[in-house]
Amino acid sequence: MFGLSELAVILVVVIVVLAVKKGPALARSAGTSARILKAERNADADAGADAGADAPRVVQGEVIPPDGPPRGAGPGA
């Protein structure tokens, strides 16, 4: 029968053969996934920065548009 050292050598050879066959595809897949995640992170950061610029402010329960005073707060009110 095989000893422990022979089984270890066979296991190493099998791992090397599988790594040679599947290695490039795994590396390509990991690179594509990292690129997609980076693009999504940047898109979320851009959306978060833009959301504060055109979102209305809320003051004491009233919505105040960013371009002027609330309705009813004119000189005749």
Short mmCIF file of N, CA, C and O in Angstrom, two decimals:
data_model
loop_
_atom_site.label_atom_id
_atom_site.label_comp_id
_atom_site.label_asym_id
_atom_site.label_seq_id
_atom_site.Cartn_x
_atom_site.Cartn_y
_atom_site.Cartn_z
N MET A 1 0.84 -1.19 0.00
CA MET A 1 0.00 0.00 0.00
C MET A 1 0.88 1.24 0.00
O MET A 1 2.09 1.17 0.19
N PHE A 2 0.21 2.35 -0.17
CA PHE A 2 0.92 3.62 -0.20
C PHE A 2 1.13 4.13 1.20
O PHE A 2 0.30 3.99 2.09
N GLY A 3 2.25 4.79 1.38
CA GLY A 3 2.53 5.45 2.65
C GLY A 3 2.03 6.89 2.61
O GLY A 3 1.49 7.37 1.60
N LEU A 4 2.18 7.57 3.69
CA LEU A 4 1.72 8.95 3.80
C LEU A 4 2.48 9.88 2.85
O LEU A 4 1.88 10.76 2.21
N SER A 5 3.77 9.67 2.68
CA SER A 5 4.55 10.55 1.80
C SER A 5 4.16 10.35 0.34
O SER A 5 4.10 11.32 -0.42
N GLU A 6 3.86 9.12 -0.08
CA GLU A 6 3.45 8.88 -1.46
C GLU A 6 2.10 9.53 -1.75
O GLU A 6 1.88 10.11 -2.81
N LEU A 7 1.18 9.44 -0.79
CA LEU A 7 -0.13 10.08 -0.97
C LEU A 7 0.00 11.59 -1.04
O LEU A 7 -0.70 12.25 -1.82
N ALA A 8 0.91 12.15 -0.27
CA ALA A 8 1.13 13.60 -0.30
C ALA A 8 1.67 14.02 -1.66
O ALA A 8 1.25 15.04 -2.22
N VAL A 9 2.60 13.25 -2.23
CA VAL A 9 3.15 13.58 -3.54
C VAL A 9 2.06 13.50 -4.60
O VAL A 9 1.95 14.38 -5.47
N ILE A 10 1.24 12.46 -4.56
CA ILE A 10 0.14 12.32 -5.53
C ILE A 10 -0.83 13.49 -5.40
O ILE A 10 -1.28 14.06 -6.39
N LEU A 11 -1.16 13.88 -4.18
CA LEU A 11 -2.06 15.00 -3.95
C LEU A 11 -1.48 16.30 -4.51
O LEU A 11 -2.19 17.08 -5.15
N VAL A 12 -0.21 16.54 -4.31
CA VAL A 12 0.44 17.74 -4.84
C VAL A 12 0.40 17.74 -6.36
O VAL A 12 0.12 18.77 -6.99
N VAL A 13 0.67 16.59 -6.99
CA VAL A 13 0.64 16.50 -8.45
C VAL A 13 -0.76 16.79 -8.98
O VAL A 13 -0.95 17.53 -9.95
N VAL A 14 -1.79 16.25 -8.33
CA VAL A 14 -3.18 16.49 -8.76
C VAL A 14 -3.53 17.96 -8.63
O VAL A 14 -4.13 18.56 -9.53
N ILE A 15 -3.12 18.59 -7.54
CA ILE A 15 -3.40 20.02 -7.34
C ILE A 15 -2.70 20.86 -8.41
O ILE A 15 -3.28 21.80 -8.96
N VAL A 16 -1.47 20.53 -8.74
CA VAL A 16 -0.74 21.28 -9.77
C VAL A 16 -1.40 21.12 -11.12
O VAL A 16 -1.56 22.09 -11.88
N VAL A 17 -1.82 19.91 -11.46
CA VAL A 17 -2.48 19.68 -12.76
C VAL A 17 -3.78 20.45 -12.84
O VAL A 17 -4.08 21.10 -13.86
N LEU A 18 -4.58 20.43 -11.79
CA LEU A 18 -5.83 21.18 -11.80
C LEU A 18 -5.60 22.68 -11.84
O LEU A 18 -6.34 23.41 -12.49
N ALA A 19 -4.57 23.16 -11.15
CA ALA A 19 -4.27 24.58 -11.14
C ALA A 19 -3.84 25.06 -12.52
O ALA A 19 -4.19 26.17 -12.94
N VAL A 20 -3.10 24.23 -13.24
CA VAL A 20 -2.66 24.61 -14.59
C VAL A 20 -3.85 24.69 -15.53
O VAL A 20 -3.95 25.59 -16.36
N LYS A 21 -4.79 23.77 -15.39
CA LYS A 21 -5.96 23.76 -16.27
C LYS A 21 -6.95 24.88 -15.94
O LYS A 21 -7.46 25.55 -16.82
N LYS A 22 -7.24 25.06 -14.67
CA LYS A 22 -8.29 26.00 -14.25
C LYS A 22 -7.77 27.35 -13.81
O LYS A 22 -8.55 28.28 -13.62
N GLY A 23 -6.49 27.51 -13.62
CA GLY A 23 -5.92 28.74 -13.09
C GLY A 23 -6.22 29.99 -13.89
O GLY A 23 -6.71 30.97 -13.33
N PRO A 24 -5.98 29.99 -15.20
CA PRO A 24 -6.26 31.21 -15.97
C PRO A 24 -7.73 31.62 -15.95
O PRO A 24 -8.05 32.80 -15.85
N ALA A 25 -8.62 30.64 -16.01
CA ALA A 25 -10.05 30.96 -15.98
C ALA A 25 -10.45 31.53 -14.62
O ALA A 25 -11.24 32.49 -14.55
N LEU A 26 -9.90 30.98 -13.56
CA LEU A 26 -10.21 31.50 -12.23
C LEU A 26 -9.66 32.91 -12.05
O LEU A 26 -10.33 33.77 -11.48
N ALA A 27 -8.46 33.16 -12.52
CA ALA A 27 -7.87 34.50 -12.41
C ALA A 27 -8.67 35.52 -13.23
O ALA A 27 -8.92 36.64 -12.78
N ARG A 28 -9.09 35.13 -14.42
CA ARG A 28 -9.89 36.02 -15.27
C ARG A 28 -11.23 36.34 -14.61
O ARG A 28 -11.69 37.48 -14.59
N SER A 29 -11.85 35.32 -14.04
CA SER A 29 -13.13 35.51 -13.36
C SER A 29 -12.98 36.41 -12.14
O SER A 29 -13.81 37.28 -11.90
N ALA A 30 -11.92 36.22 -11.38
CA ALA A 30 -11.68 37.06 -10.21
C ALA A 30 -11.43 38.51 -10.62
O ALA A 30 -11.92 39.45 -9.98
N GLY A 31 -10.69 38.73 -11.70
CA GLY A 31 -10.44 40.09 -12.18
C GLY A 31 -11.71 40.77 -12.65
O GLY A 31 -11.94 41.94 -12.37
N THR A 32 -12.56 40.03 -13.36
CA THR A 32 -13.83 40.59 -13.83
C THR A 32 -14.72 40.95 -12.64
O THR A 32 -15.34 42.02 -12.62
N SER A 33 -14.78 40.08 -11.66
CA SER A 33 -15.60 40.35 -10.47
C SER A 33 -15.09 41.58 -9.73
O SER A 33 -15.88 42.41 -9.29
N ALA A 34 -13.79 41.69 -9.58
CA ALA A 34 -13.22 42.85 -8.89
C ALA A 34 -13.52 44.14 -9.66
O ALA A 34 -13.84 45.17 -9.05
N ARG A 35 -13.44 44.09 -10.97
CA ARG A 35 -13.74 45.27 -11.80
C ARG A 35 -15.20 45.69 -11.65
O ARG A 35 -15.51 46.88 -11.52
N ILE A 36 -16.11 44.72 -11.64
CA ILE A 36 -17.53 45.03 -11.49
C ILE A 36 -17.81 45.62 -10.11
O ILE A 36 -18.55 46.60 -9.98
N LEU A 37 -17.24 45.02 -9.07
CA LEU A 37 -17.44 45.54 -7.72
C LEU A 37 -16.91 46.96 -7.57
O LEU A 37 -17.54 47.80 -6.93
N LYS A 38 -15.77 47.25 -8.18
CA LYS A 38 -15.20 48.59 -8.11
C LYS A 38 -16.11 49.60 -8.83
O LYS A 38 -16.34 50.70 -8.33
N ALA A 39 -16.64 49.22 -9.98
CA ALA A 39 -17.54 50.11 -10.72
C ALA A 39 -18.82 50.37 -9.93
O ALA A 39 -19.31 51.50 -9.88
N GLU A 40 -19.37 49.35 -9.30
CA GLU A 40 -20.58 49.52 -8.49
C GLU A 40 -20.31 50.41 -7.28
O GLU A 40 -21.13 51.25 -6.93
N ARG A 41 -19.15 50.23 -6.64
CA ARG A 41 -18.80 51.05 -5.48
C ARG A 41 -18.68 52.52 -5.89
O ARG A 41 -19.19 53.42 -5.22
N ASN A 42 -18.04 52.77 -7.03
CA ASN A 42 -17.89 54.14 -7.51
C ASN A 42 -19.24 54.74 -7.90
O ASN A 42 -19.50 55.91 -7.65
N ALA A 43 -20.12 53.94 -8.49
CA ALA A 43 -21.45 54.43 -8.87
C ALA A 43 -22.26 54.78 -7.62
O ALA A 43 -22.96 55.80 -7.60
N ASP A 44 -22.16 53.95 -6.58
CA ASP A 44 -22.87 54.25 -5.34
C ASP A 44 -22.33 55.51 -4.68
O ASP A 44 -23.08 56.32 -4.15
N ALA A 45 -21.02 55.68 -4.71
CA ALA A 45 -20.42 56.88 -4.11
C ALA A 45 -20.85 58.13 -4.88
O ALA A 45 -21.16 59.16 -4.28
N ASP A 46 -20.89 58.05 -6.21
CA ASP A 46 -21.33 59.19 -7.01
C ASP A 46 -22.80 59.50 -6.78
O ASP A 46 -23.18 60.66 -6.68
N ALA A 47 -23.63 58.48 -6.67
CA ALA A 47 -25.05 58.68 -6.43
C ALA A 47 -25.28 59.29 -5.05
O ALA A 47 -26.14 60.14 -4.87
N GLY A 48 -24.50 58.87 -4.07
CA GLY A 48 -24.63 59.41 -2.72
C GLY A 48 -24.21 60.86 -2.65
O GLY A 48 -24.81 61.67 -1.94
N ALA A 49 -23.19 61.25 -3.39
CA ALA A 49 -22.72 62.63 -3.39
C ALA A 49 -23.71 63.54 -4.12
O ALA A 49 -23.93 64.68 -3.72
N ASP A 50 -24.34 63.02 -5.18
CA ASP A 50 -25.29 63.82 -5.94
C ASP A 50 -26.63 63.94 -5.25
O ASP A 50 -27.36 64.90 -5.46
N ALA A 51 -27.01 62.99 -4.43
CA ALA A 51 -28.33 62.98 -3.82
C ALA A 51 -28.50 64.16 -2.87
O ALA A 51 -29.58 64.71 -2.75
N GLY A 52 -27.45 64.58 -2.20
CA GLY A 52 -27.57 65.68 -1.26
C GLY A 52 -27.73 67.02 -1.94
O GLY A 52 -28.27 67.95 -1.36
N ALA A 53 -27.30 67.16 -3.18
CA ALA A 53 -27.34 68.45 -3.85
C ALA A 53 -28.75 68.85 -4.28
O ALA A 53 -29.14 70.00 -4.14
N ASP A 54 -29.55 67.92 -4.78
CA ASP A 54 -30.87 68.28 -5.28
C ASP A 54 -32.00 67.72 -4.43
O ASP A 54 -33.15 67.80 -4.81
N ALA A 55 -31.70 67.19 -3.26
CA ALA A 55 -32.75 66.70 -2.37
C ALA A 55 -33.28 67.87 -1.55
O ALA A 55 -32.52 68.74 -1.12
N PRO A 56 -34.60 67.93 -1.35
CA PRO A 56 -35.14 69.02 -0.54
C PRO A 56 -34.74 68.88 0.92
O PRO A 56 -34.53 67.79 1.43
N ARG A 57 -34.64 70.01 1.62
CA ARG A 57 -34.31 70.00 3.04
C ARG A 57 -35.60 69.92 3.84
O ARG A 57 -36.62 70.47 3.45
N VAL A 58 -35.57 69.28 4.98
CA VAL A 58 -36.73 69.20 5.86
C VAL A 58 -36.42 69.98 7.12
O VAL A 58 -35.44 69.72 7.81
N VAL A 59 -37.27 71.01 7.40
CA VAL A 59 -37.08 71.83 8.58
C VAL A 59 -38.39 71.83 9.36
O VAL A 59 -39.41 72.29 8.86
N GLN A 60 -38.39 71.34 10.57
CA GLN A 60 -39.55 71.30 11.46
C GLN A 60 -40.77 70.74 10.75
O GLN A 60 -41.86 71.30 10.81
N GLY A 61 -40.60 69.66 10.02
CA GLY A 61 -41.73 68.98 9.39
C GLY A 61 -42.15 69.57 8.07
O GLY A 61 -43.09 69.09 7.45
N GLU A 62 -41.54 70.65 7.60
CA GLU A 62 -41.90 71.25 6.33
C GLU A 62 -40.82 70.97 5.30
O GLU A 62 -39.64 70.94 5.63
N VAL A 63 -41.22 70.81 4.04
CA VAL A 63 -40.27 70.60 2.96
C VAL A 63 -39.98 71.95 2.31
O VAL A 63 -40.88 72.65 1.88
N ILE A 64 -38.72 72.31 2.29
CA ILE A 64 -38.29 73.58 1.70
C ILE A 64 -37.49 73.26 0.45
O ILE A 64 -36.46 72.60 0.52
N PRO A 65 -37.97 73.71 -0.74
CA PRO A 65 -37.18 73.46 -1.95
C PRO A 65 -35.85 74.19 -1.87
O PRO A 65 -35.74 75.25 -1.25
N PRO A 66 -34.80 73.64 -2.48
CA PRO A 66 -33.49 74.27 -2.38
C PRO A 66 -33.39 75.60 -3.12
O PRO A 66 -32.47 76.36 -2.89
N ASP A 67 -34.37 75.95 -3.98
CA ASP A 67 -34.25 77.18 -4.76
C ASP A 67 -35.07 78.34 -4.20
O ASP A 67 -35.07 79.42 -4.77
N GLY A 68 -35.75 78.19 -3.09
CA GLY A 68 -36.51 79.31 -2.58
C GLY A 68 -37.20 78.99 -1.27
O GLY A 68 -37.11 77.88 -0.75
N PRO A 69 -37.91 80.00 -0.73
CA PRO A 69 -38.61 79.81 0.54
C PRO A 69 -39.83 78.92 0.35
O PRO A 69 -40.30 78.70 -0.76
N PRO A 70 -40.39 78.40 1.44
CA PRO A 70 -41.59 77.55 1.32
C PRO A 70 -42.79 78.36 0.85
O PRO A 70 -42.82 79.58 0.97
N ARG A 71 -43.77 77.65 0.34
CA ARG A 71 -44.99 78.32 -0.13
C ARG A 71 -45.71 78.98 1.05
O ARG A 71 -45.73 78.46 2.15
N GLY A 72 -46.27 80.11 0.80
CA GLY A 72 -47.00 80.81 1.85
C GLY A 72 -46.13 81.70 2.71
O GLY A 72 -46.60 82.30 3.66
N ALA A 73 -44.83 81.77 2.42
CA ALA A 73 -43.94 82.59 3.23
C ALA A 73 -43.57 83.87 2.50
O ALA A 73 -42.57 84.48 2.81
N GLY A 74 -44.39 84.27 1.53
CA GLY A 74 -44.10 85.48 0.77
C GLY A 74 -44.44 86.73 1.54
O GLY A 74 -44.87 86.69 2.70
N PRO A 75 -44.29 87.89 0.90
CA PRO A 75 -44.52 89.15 1.60
C PRO A 75 -45.98 89.36 1.98
O PRO A 75 -46.28 90.04 2.95
N GLY A 76 -46.93 88.75 1.26
CA GLY A 76 -48.35 88.95 1.58
C GLY A 76 -48.86 87.95 2.58
O GLY A 76 -50.03 87.99 2.96
N ALA A 77 -48.06 87.05 3.06
CA ALA A 77 -48.56 86.00 3.97
C ALA A 77 -48.64 86.44 5.38
O ALA A 77 -48.06 87.23 5.96
#
